[in-house]
CSV table of C-alpha atoms in Angstrom, one decimal:
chain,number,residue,atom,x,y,z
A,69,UNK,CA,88.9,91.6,-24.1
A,70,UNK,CA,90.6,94.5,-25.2
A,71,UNK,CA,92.3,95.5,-28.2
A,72,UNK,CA,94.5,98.6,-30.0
A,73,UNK,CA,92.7,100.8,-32.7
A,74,UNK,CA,95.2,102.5,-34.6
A,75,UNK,CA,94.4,105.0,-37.3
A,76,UNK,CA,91.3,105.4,-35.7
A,77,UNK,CA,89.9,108.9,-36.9
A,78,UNK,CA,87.3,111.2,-35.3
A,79,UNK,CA,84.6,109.9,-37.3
A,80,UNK,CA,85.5,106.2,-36.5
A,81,UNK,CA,85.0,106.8,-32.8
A,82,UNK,CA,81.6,108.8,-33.6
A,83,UNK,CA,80.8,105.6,-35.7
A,84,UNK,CA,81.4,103.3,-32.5
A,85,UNK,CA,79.9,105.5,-29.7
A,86,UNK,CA,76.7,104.6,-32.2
A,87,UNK,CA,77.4,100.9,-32.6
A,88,UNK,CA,78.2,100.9,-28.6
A,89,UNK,CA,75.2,101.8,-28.2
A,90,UNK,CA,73.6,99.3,-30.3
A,91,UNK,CA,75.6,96.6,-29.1
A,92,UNK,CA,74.4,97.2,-25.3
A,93,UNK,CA,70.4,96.8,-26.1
A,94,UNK,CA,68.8,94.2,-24.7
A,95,UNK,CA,67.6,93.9,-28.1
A,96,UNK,CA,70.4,93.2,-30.1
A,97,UNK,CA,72.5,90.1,-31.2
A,98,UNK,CA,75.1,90.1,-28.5
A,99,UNK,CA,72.0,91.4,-26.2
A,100,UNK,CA,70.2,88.4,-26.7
A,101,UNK,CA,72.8,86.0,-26.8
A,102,UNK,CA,74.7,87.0,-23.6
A,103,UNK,CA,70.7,86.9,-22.3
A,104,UNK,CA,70.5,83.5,-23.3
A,105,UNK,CA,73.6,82.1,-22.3
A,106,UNK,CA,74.7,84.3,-19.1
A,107,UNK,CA,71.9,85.3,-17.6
A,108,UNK,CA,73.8,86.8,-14.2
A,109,UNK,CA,76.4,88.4,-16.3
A,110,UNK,CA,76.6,92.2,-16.8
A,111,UNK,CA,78.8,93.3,-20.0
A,112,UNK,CA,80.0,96.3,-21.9
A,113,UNK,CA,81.1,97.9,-25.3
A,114,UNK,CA,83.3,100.7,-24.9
A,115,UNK,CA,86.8,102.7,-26.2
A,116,UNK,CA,89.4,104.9,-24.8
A,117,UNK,CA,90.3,108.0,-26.8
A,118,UNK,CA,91.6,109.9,-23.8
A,119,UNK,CA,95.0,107.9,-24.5
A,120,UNK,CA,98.1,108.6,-27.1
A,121,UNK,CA,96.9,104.5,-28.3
A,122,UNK,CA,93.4,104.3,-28.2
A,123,UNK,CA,92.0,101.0,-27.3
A,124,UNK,CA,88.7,99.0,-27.4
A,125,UNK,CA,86.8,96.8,-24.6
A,126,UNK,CA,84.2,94.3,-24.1
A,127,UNK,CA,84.3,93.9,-20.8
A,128,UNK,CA,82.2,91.1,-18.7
A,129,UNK,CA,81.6,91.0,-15.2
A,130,UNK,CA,80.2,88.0,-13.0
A,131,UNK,CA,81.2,85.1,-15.3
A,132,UNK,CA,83.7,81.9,-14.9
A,133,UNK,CA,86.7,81.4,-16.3
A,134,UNK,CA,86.6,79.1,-18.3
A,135,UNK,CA,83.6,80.8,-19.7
A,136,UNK,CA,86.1,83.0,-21.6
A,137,UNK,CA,86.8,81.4,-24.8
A,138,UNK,CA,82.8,81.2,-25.6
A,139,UNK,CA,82.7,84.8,-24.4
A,140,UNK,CA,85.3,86.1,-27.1
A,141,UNK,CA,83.6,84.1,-29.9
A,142,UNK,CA,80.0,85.8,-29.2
A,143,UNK,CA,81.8,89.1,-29.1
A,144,UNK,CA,83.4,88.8,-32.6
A,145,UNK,CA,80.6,87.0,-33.7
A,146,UNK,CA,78.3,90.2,-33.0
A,147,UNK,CA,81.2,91.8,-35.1
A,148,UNK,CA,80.8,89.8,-37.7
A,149,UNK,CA,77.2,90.6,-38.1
A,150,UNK,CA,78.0,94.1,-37.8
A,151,UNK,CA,80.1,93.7,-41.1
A,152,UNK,CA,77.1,92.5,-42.9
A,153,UNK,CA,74.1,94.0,-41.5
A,154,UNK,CA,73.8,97.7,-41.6
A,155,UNK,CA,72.3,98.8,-38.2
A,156,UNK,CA,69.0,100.7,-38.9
A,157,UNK,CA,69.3,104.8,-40.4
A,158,UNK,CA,66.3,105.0,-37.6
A,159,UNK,CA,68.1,103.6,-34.9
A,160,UNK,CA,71.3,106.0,-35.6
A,161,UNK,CA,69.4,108.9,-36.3
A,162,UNK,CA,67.6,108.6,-32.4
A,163,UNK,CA,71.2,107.7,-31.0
A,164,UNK,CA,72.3,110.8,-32.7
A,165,UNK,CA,70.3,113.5,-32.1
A,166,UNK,CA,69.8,112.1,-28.1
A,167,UNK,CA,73.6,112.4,-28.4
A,168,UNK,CA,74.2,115.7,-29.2
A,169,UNK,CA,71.2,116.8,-26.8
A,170,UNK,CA,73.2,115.2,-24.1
A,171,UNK,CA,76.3,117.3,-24.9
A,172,UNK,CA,75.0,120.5,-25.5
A,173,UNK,CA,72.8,119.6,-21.7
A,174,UNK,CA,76.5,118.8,-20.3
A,175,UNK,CA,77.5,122.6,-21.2
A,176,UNK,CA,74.4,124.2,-20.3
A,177,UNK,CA,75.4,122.5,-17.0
A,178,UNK,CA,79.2,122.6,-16.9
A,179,UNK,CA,81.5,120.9,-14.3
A,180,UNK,CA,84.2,122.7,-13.9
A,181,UNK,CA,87.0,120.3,-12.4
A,182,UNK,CA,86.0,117.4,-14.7
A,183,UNK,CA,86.2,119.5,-17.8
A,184,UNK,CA,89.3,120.4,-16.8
A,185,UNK,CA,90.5,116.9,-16.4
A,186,UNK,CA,89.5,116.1,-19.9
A,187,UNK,CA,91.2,119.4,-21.1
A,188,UNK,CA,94.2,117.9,-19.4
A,189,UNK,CA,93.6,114.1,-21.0
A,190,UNK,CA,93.3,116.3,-24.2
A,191,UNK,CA,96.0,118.3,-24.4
A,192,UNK,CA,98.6,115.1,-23.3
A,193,UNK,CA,97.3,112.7,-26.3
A,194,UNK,CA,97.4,115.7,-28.8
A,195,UNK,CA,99.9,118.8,-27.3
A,196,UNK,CA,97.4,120.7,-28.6
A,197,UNK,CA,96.3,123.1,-25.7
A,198,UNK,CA,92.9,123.9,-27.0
A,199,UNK,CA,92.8,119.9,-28.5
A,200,UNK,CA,89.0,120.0,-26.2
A,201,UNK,CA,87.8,122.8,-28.6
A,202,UNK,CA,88.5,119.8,-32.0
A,203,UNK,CA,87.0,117.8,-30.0
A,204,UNK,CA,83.7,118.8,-29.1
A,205,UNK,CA,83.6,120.0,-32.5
A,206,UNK,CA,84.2,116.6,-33.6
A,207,UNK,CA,81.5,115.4,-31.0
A,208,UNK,CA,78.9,117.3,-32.7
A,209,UNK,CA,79.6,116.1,-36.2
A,210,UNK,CA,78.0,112.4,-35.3
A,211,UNK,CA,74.3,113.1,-36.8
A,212,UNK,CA,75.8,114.5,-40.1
A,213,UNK,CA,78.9,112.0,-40.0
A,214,UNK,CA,77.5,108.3,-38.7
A,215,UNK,CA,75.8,106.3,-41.7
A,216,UNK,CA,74.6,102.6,-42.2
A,217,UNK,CA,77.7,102.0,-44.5
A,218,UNK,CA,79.7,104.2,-42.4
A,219,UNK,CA,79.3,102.0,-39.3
A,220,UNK,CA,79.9,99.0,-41.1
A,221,UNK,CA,83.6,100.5,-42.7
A,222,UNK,CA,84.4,101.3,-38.9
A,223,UNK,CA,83.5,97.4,-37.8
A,224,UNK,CA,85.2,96.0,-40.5
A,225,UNK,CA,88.0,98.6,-40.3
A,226,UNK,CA,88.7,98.2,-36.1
A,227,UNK,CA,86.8,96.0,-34.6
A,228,UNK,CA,86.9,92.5,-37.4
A,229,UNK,CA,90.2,92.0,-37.1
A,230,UNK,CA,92.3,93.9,-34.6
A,231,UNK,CA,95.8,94.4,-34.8
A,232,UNK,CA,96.7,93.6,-31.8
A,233,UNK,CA,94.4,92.2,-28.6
A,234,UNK,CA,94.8,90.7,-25.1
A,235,UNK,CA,92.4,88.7,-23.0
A,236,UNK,CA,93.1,89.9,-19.5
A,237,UNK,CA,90.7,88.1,-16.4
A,238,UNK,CA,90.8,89.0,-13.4
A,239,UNK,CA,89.6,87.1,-9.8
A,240,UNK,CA,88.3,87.3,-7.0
A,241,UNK,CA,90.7,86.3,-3.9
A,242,UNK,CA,88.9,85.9,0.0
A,243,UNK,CA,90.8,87.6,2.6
A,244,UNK,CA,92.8,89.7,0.2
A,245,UNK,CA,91.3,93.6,1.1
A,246,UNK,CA,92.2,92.1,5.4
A,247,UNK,CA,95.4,90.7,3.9
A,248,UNK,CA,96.4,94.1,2.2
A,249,UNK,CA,95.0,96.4,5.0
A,250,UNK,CA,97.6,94.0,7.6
A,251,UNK,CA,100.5,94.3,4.9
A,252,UNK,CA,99.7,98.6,4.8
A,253,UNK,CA,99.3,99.0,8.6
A,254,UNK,CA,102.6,96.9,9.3
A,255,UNK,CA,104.6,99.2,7.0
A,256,UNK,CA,103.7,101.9,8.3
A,257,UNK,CA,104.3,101.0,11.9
A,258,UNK,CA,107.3,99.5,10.5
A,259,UNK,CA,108.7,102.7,9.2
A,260,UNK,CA,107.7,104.5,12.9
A,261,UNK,CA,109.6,102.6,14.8
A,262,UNK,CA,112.4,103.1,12.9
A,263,UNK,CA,112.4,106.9,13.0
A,264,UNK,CA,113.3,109.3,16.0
A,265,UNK,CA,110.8,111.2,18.0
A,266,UNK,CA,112.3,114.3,16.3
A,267,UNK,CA,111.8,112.7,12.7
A,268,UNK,CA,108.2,112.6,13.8
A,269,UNK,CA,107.7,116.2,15.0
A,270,UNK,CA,109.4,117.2,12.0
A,271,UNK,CA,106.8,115.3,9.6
A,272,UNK,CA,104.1,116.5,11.6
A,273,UNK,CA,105.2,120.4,11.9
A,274,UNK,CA,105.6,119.8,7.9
């Protein structure tokens, strides 16, 4: 179930990686509920930033389809409760601070080619070359930033009632990795046999 989050500011997506977080415990509403009710199901709150329109997922794994409906109202339903419960100052302040530990860990122990990916991601979403730099900056903000009443702005603000959203399921299909590896290996040897024997030294000397 994912949907758009437009006007979304730094401090907005600091305020969700904190109500992510709460949202995946065991512990919470949607926690308990999906316990409850889908016992062999694994789930997920998340966002994409890395993008020029960020969007927003709750994504569900090992369910049935016409499970989906039910699925969507526990999910807003744990929004709705976000919009009138304020989620712990403790609870924010430990998701916080193991937060930042975990980022400044990440550049005590830097890897080089994914940083440079998200450089990449970055600088494509902002044309800003140095848009990494803003954002760790921004990163680091969450402990001073992320508040009871700040979280429950952002809920009510992207997640109550999104612009625009799309239920997207996808299925299983047996035999479809043998039917796909038969379709590859025929166009291949399909596009063999239709070239010369010099064709073919050429493309392997290239």
């Amino acid at each position: 179930y994912n949907f758009t989050l437009p006007d979304a500011t730094p401090e907005n997506f600091n305020d969700l990686r904190v109500i992510n977080n709460y949202l995946g415990k065991e512990s919470s509403w949607l926690g308990q509920t999906m316990k409850e009710r889908f016992p062999n199901a694994n789930y997920y709150c998340g966002f994409n930033n890395f993008c020029r329109y960020p969007y927003y997922e709750f994504y569900v794994e090992n369910i049935n389809e016409e499970d989906k409906d039910e699925l969507k109202q526990i999910f807003e339903e744990a929004v709705n409760q976000l919009c009138r419960q304020k989620i712990d100052k403790t609870n924010i302040e430990l998701f916080a601070n193991g937060f930042k530990m975990d980022t400044i860990l990440d550049e005590e122990n830097p890897d080089g080619v994914q940083t440079l990916r998200s450089a990449g991601f970055l600088w494509s979403i902002s044309d800003d070359p140095v848009n990494i730099v803003t954002y760790r900056n921004n990163l680091l903000k969450l402990p001073k930033t992320s508040t009871p009443e700040g979280l429950m702005a952002t809920a009510n603000k992207l997640l109550a009632s999104p612009e625009q959203s799309v239920l997207v399921i996808t299925k299983p299909v047996a035999g479809l990795s043998e039917k796909k590896a038969e379709e590859t290996a025929k166009y291949f040897a399909d596009k063999k046999a239709a070239m010369s024997k010099q064709q073919i030294d050429d493309l392997i000397a290239d």
